[in-house]
Coordinates of C-alpha atoms in Angstrom, one line a residue:
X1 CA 26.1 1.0 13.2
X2 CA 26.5 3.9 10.3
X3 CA 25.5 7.6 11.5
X4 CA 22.6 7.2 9.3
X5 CA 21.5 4.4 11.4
X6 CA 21.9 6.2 14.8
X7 CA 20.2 9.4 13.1
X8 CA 17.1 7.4 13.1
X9 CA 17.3 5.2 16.6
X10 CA 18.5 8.2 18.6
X11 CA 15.4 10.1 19.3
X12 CA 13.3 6.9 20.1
X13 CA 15.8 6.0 22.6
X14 CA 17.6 9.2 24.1
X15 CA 16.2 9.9 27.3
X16 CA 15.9 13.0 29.0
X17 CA 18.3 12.9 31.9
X18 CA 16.5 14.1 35.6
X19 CA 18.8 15.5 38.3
X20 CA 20.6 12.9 40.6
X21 CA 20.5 9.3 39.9
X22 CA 23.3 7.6 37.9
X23 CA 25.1 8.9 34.7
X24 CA 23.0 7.4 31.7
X25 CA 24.5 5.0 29.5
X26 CA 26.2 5.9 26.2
X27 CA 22.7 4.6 24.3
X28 CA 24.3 4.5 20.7
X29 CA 27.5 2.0 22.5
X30 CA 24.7 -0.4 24.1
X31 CA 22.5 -0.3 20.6
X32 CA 25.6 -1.4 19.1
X33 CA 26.5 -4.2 21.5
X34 CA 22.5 -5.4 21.0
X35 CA 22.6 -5.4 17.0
X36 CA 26.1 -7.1 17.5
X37 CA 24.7 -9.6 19.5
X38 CA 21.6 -9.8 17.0
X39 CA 24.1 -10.4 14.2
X40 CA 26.5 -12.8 15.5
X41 CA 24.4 -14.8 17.9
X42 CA 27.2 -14.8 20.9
X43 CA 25.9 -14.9 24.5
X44 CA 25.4 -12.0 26.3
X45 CA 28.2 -12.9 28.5
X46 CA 30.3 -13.5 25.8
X47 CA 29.9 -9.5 24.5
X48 CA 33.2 -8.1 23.6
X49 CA 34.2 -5.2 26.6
X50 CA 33.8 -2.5 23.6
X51 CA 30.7 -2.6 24.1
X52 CA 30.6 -2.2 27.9
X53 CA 29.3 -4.4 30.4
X54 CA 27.6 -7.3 29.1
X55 CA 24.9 -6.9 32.2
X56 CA 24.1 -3.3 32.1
X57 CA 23.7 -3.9 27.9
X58 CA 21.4 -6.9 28.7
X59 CA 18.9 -5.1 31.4
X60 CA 19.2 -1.6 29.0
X61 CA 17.3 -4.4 26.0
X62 CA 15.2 -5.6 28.2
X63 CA 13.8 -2.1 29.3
X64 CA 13.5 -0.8 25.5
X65 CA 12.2 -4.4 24.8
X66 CA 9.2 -4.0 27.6
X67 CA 8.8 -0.5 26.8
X68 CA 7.9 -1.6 23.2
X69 CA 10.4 0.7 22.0
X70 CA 10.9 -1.7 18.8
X71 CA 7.0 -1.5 18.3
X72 CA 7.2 2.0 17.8
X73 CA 9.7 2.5 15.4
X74 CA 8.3 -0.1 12.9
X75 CA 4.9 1.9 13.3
X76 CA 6.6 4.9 12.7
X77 CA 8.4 2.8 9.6
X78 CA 5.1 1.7 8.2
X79 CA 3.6 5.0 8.2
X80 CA 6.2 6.9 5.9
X81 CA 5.6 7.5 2.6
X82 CA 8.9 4.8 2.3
X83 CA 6.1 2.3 2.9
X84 CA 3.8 1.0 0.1
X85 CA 0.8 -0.3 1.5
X86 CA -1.4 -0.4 -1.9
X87 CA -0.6 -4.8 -1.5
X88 CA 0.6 -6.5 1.9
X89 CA 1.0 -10.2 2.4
X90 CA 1.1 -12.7 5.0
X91 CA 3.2 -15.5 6.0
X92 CA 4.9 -17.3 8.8
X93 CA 8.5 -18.8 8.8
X94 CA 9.9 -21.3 11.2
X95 CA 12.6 -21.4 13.9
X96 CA 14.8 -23.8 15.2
X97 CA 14.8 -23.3 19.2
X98 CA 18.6 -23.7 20.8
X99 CA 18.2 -26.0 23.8
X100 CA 19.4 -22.9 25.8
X101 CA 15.9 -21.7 24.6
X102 CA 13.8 -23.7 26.8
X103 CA 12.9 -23.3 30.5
X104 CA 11.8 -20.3 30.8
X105 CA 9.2 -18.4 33.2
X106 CA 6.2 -19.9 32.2
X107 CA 6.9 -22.6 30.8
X108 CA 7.7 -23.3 26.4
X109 CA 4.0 -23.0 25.5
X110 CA 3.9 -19.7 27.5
X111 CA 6.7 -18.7 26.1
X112 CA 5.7 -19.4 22.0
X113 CA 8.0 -22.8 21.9
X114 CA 6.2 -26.0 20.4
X115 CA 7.4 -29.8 20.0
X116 CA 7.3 -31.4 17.0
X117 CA 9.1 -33.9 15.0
X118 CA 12.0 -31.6 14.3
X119 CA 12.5 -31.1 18.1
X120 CA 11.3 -28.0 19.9
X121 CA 10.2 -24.7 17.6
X122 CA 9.1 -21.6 17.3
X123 CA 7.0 -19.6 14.3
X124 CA 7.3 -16.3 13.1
X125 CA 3.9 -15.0 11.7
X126 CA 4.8 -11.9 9.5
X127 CA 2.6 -9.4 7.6
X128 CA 4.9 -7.0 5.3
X129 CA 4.1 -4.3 2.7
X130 CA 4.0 -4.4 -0.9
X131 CA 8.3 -4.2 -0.8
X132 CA 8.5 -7.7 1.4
X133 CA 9.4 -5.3 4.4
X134 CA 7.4 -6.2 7.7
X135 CA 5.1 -4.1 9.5
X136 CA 4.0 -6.5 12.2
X137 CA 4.8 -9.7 14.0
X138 CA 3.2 -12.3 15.9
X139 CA 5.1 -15.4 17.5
X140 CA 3.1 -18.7 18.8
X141 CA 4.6 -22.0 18.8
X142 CA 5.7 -23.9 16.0
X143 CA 3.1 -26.2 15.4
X144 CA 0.5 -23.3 15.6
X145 CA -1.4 -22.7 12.5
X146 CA -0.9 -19.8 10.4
X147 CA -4.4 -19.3 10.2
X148 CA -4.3 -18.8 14.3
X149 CA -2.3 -15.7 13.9
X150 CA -4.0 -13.7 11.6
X151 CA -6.2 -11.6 14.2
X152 CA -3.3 -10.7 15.4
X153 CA -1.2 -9.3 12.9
X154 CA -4.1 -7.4 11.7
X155 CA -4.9 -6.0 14.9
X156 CA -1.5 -4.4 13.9
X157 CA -0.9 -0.8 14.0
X158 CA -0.4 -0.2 10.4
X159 CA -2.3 1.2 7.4
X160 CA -5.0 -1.0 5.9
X161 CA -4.1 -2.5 1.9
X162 CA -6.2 -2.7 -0.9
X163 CA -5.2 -6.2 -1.8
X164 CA -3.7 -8.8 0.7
X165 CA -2.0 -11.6 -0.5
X166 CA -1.5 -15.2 1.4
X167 CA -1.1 -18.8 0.6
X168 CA -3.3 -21.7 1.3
X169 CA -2.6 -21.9 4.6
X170 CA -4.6 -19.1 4.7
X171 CA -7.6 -20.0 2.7
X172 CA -10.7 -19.7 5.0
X173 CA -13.8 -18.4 4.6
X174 CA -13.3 -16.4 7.9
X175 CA -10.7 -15.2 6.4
X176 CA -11.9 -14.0 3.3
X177 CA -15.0 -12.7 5.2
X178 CA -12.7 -10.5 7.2
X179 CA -10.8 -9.0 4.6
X180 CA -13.6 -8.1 2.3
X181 CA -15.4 -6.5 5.2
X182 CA -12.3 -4.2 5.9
X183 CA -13.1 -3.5 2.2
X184 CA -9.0 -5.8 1.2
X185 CA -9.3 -8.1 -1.6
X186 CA -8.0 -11.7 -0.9
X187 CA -5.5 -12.8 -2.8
X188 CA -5.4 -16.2 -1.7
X189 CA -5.0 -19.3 -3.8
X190 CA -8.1 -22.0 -2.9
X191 CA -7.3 -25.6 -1.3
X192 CA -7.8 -28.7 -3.5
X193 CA -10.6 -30.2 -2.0
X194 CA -12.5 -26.8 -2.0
X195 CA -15.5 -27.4 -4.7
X196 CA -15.7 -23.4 -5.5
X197 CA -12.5 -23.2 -6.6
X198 CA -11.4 -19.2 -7.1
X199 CA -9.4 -17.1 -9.5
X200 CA -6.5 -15.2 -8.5
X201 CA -4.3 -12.7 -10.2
X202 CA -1.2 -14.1 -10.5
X203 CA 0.6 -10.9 -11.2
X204 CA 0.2 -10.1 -8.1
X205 CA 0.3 -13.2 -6.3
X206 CA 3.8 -13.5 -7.5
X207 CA 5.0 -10.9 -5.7
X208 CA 4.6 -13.0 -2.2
X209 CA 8.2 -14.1 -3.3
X210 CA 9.0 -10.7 -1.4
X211 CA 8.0 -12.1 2.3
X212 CA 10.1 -14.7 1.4
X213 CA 13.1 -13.0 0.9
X214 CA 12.6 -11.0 3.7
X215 CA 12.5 -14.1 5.9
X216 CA 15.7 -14.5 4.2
X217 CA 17.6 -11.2 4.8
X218 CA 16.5 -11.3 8.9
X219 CA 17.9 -15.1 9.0
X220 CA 21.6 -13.6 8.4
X221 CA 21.4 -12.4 11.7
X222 CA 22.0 -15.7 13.9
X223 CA 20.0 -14.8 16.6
X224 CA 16.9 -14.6 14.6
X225 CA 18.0 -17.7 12.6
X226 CA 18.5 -19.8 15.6
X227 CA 16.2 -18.6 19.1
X228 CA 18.4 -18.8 21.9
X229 CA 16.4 -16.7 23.8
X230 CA 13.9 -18.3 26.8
X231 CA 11.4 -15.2 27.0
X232 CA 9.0 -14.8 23.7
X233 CA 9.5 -11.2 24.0
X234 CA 13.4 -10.9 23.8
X235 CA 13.5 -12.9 20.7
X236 CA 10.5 -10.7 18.9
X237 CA 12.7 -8.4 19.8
X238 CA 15.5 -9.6 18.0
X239 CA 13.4 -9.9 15.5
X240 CA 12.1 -6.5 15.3
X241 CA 16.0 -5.2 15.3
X242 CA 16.4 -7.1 12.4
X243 CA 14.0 -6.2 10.3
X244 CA 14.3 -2.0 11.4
X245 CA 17.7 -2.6 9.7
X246 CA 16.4 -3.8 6.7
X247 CA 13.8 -0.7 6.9
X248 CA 16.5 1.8 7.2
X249 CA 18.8 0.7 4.6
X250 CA 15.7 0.7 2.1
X251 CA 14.3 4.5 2.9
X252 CA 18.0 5.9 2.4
X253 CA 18.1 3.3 -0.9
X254 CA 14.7 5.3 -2.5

């Protein structure tokens, strides 16, 4: 992790230290051992000793994890004036689930994993800003439809767009309802057996290649590529990790 990196997770995750209790941990060792983890994909146990014990680096990501610490900083990312939120889109990608993955608390459909002819999944729903960068997340199983996600990610904290742009999966007239009552234009293709069929401008529409990159860019980092992970919450926040990366390299890019 650069300076420039640490510069921007260090107030989120610095705590203030109260008298007694135990030395805290060195927060910018145990980031690095998480996004190491994120990028390689090795089991916790398996953490290099650089990075401190593999335990106390696990618990310290699941407490920033619960805390929604990772929800924070991509709300904070989506409101700076990095973030062009004139045109957002929507769109889900697919994961492979490890058989490590299942058997969690809960049980897989608890837990966002689904069966289906490629074996056991999970799906990504993703809405992102006019540069493909994400600004919210929402995880279901992998047979889910995208359509099933989309209260979700606009319940989203993030600023409203003027157009949003999705593909047929999300043509529905709820859909469309919703968006032209928050006052967004659709940009969404029509099905082939819809009689009305509507005009889109393709200019625009085009520029849903971006999500797709994105989905891209986060899979280089195995443990978003591949869930290993048996709670829904530790792989979001894998995800999330991912994708702040790709935020910070783009604000000190512009």
């Amino acid at each position: 992790m650069s300076d420039a990196e640490w510069a921007f997770f260090a107030p989120f995750l610095i705590e203030n230290r109260t008298q007694g209790g135990r030395r805290p941990l060195d927060h910018r060792r145990v980031l690095d051992g998480v996004l190491y983890v994120t990028r390689t994909g090795v089991p916790w146990r398996d953490l290099p000793p650089e990075f401190g014990n593999w335990n106390s680096v696990h618990r310290q990501y699941r407490r920033w994890t619960e805390a929604g610490v990772w929800d924070v900083m991509l709300a904070a990312l989506s409101d700076s004036e990095a973030s062009d939120n004139t045109l957002q889109m929507i769109d889900s990608t697919i994961v492979r689930v490890h058989q490590h993955g299942a058997g969690g608390k809960g049980g897989i459909q608890r837990n966002c994993i689904g069966r289906s002819r490629g074996g056991l999944t999970t799906k990504v729903h993703t809405r992102a800003n006019a540069e493909g960068l994400a600004v919210g997340f929402h995880v279901t199983p992998g047979q889910a439809s995208d359509m099933t996600a989309y209260d979700d990610l606009m319940a989203e904290d993030a600023p409203l767009p003027e157009a949003m742009l999705g593909d047929k999966g999300y043509d529905s007239d709820a859909i469309r309802s919703d968006l032209e009552r928050r006052g967004i234009d659709p940009v969404i293709p029509t099905k082939s057996n819809r009689r009305v069929q509507r005009t889109i401008d393709k200019a625009a529409y085009a520029m849903r290649n971006r999500i797709e990159r994105f989905f891209n860019k986060i899979k280089h980092s195995r443990r978003v590529a591949t869930r290993y992970d048996k709670l829904a919450s530790s792989f979001l926040g894998f995800v999330q990790l991912a994708t702040i990366r790709c935020w910070i390299r783009f604000v000190h890019t512009t």
